[in-house]
Short mmCIF file of C-alpha atoms in Angstrom, two decimals:
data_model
loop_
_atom_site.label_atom_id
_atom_site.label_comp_id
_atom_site.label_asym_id
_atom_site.label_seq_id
_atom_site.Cartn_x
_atom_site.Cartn_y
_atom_site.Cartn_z
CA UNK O 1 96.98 93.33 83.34
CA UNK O 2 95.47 93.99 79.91
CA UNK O 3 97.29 92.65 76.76
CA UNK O 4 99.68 95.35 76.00
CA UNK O 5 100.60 94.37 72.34
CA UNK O 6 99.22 92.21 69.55
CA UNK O 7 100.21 89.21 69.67
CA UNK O 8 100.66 89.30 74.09
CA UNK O 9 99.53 86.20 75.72
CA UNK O 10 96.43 86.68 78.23
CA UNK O 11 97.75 86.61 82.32
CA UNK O 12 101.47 86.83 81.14
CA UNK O 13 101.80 90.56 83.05
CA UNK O 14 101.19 90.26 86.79
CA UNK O 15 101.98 92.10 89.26
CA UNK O 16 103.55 90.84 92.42
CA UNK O 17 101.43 92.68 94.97
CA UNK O 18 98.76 95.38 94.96
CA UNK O 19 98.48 97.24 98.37
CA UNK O 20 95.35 98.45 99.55
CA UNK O 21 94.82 99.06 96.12
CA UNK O 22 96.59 101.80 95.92
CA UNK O 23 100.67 100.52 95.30
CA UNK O 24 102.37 97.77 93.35
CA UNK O 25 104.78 95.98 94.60
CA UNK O 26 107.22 94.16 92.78
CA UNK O 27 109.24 92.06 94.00
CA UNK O 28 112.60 90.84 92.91
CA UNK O 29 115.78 88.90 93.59
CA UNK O 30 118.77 89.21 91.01
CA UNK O 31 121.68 91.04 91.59
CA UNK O 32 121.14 94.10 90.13
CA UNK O 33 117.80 96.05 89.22
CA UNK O 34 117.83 96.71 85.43
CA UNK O 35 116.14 99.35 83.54
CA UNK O 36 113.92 95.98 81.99
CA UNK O 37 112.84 96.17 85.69
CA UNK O 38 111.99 100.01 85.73
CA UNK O 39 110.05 99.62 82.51
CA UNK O 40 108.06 96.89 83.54
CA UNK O 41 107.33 98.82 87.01
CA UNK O 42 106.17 101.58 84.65
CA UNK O 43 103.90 99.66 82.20
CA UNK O 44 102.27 98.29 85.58
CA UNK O 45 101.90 101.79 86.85
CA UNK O 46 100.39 103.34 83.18
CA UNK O 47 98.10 99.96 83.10
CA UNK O 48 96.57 100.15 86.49
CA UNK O 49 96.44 103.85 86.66
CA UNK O 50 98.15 103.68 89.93
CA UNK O 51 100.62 106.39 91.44
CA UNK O 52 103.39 104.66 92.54
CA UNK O 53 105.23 101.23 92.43
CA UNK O 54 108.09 99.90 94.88
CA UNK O 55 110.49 97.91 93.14
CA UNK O 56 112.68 96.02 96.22
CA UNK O 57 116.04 93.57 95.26
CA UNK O 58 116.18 90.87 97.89
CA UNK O 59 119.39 89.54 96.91
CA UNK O 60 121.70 92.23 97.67
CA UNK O 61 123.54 92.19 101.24
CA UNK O 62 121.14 95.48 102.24
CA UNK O 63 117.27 96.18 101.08
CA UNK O 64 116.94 99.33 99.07
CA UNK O 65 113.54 99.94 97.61
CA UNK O 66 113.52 101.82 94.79
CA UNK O 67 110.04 104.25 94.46
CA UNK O 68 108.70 104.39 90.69
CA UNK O 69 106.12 107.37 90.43
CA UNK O 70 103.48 107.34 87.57
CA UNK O 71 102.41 111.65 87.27
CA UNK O 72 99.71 110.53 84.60
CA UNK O 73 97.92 108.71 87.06
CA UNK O 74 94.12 110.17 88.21
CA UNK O 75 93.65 108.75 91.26
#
């Protein structure tokens, strides 16, 4: 991703997986999703101009993907 503020290190925004070009996924494992985690999702989304972003928790006892949505985006 490009550097989003002065100062930023080059490469240190990444995004886990991009899908056909079309979705992010980001993958975690903690035990709860913060909102640090739903920010980040949308900075990805605003970045790449993408519509939407699935932001999944592996460590909990049941998968429960969360869908981000970016209405700004063009595509």
């Amino acid at each position: 991703l490009p550097v989003s503020f002065k100062g930023e290190t080059k490469g240190r925004n990444k995004v886990d997986f991009l899908v056909e070009d079309k979705i992010i996924l980001e993958i975690k494992a903690k035990r709860i999703i913060s909102r640090e985690d739903y920010y980040q999702a949308r900075r990805y989304l605003s970045a790449l101009n993408k519509k939407m972003c699935l932001l999944i928790n592996f460590r909990g006892e049941y998968i429960k993907p969360k869908r981000v949505l970016n209405s700004q985006a063009s595509e």
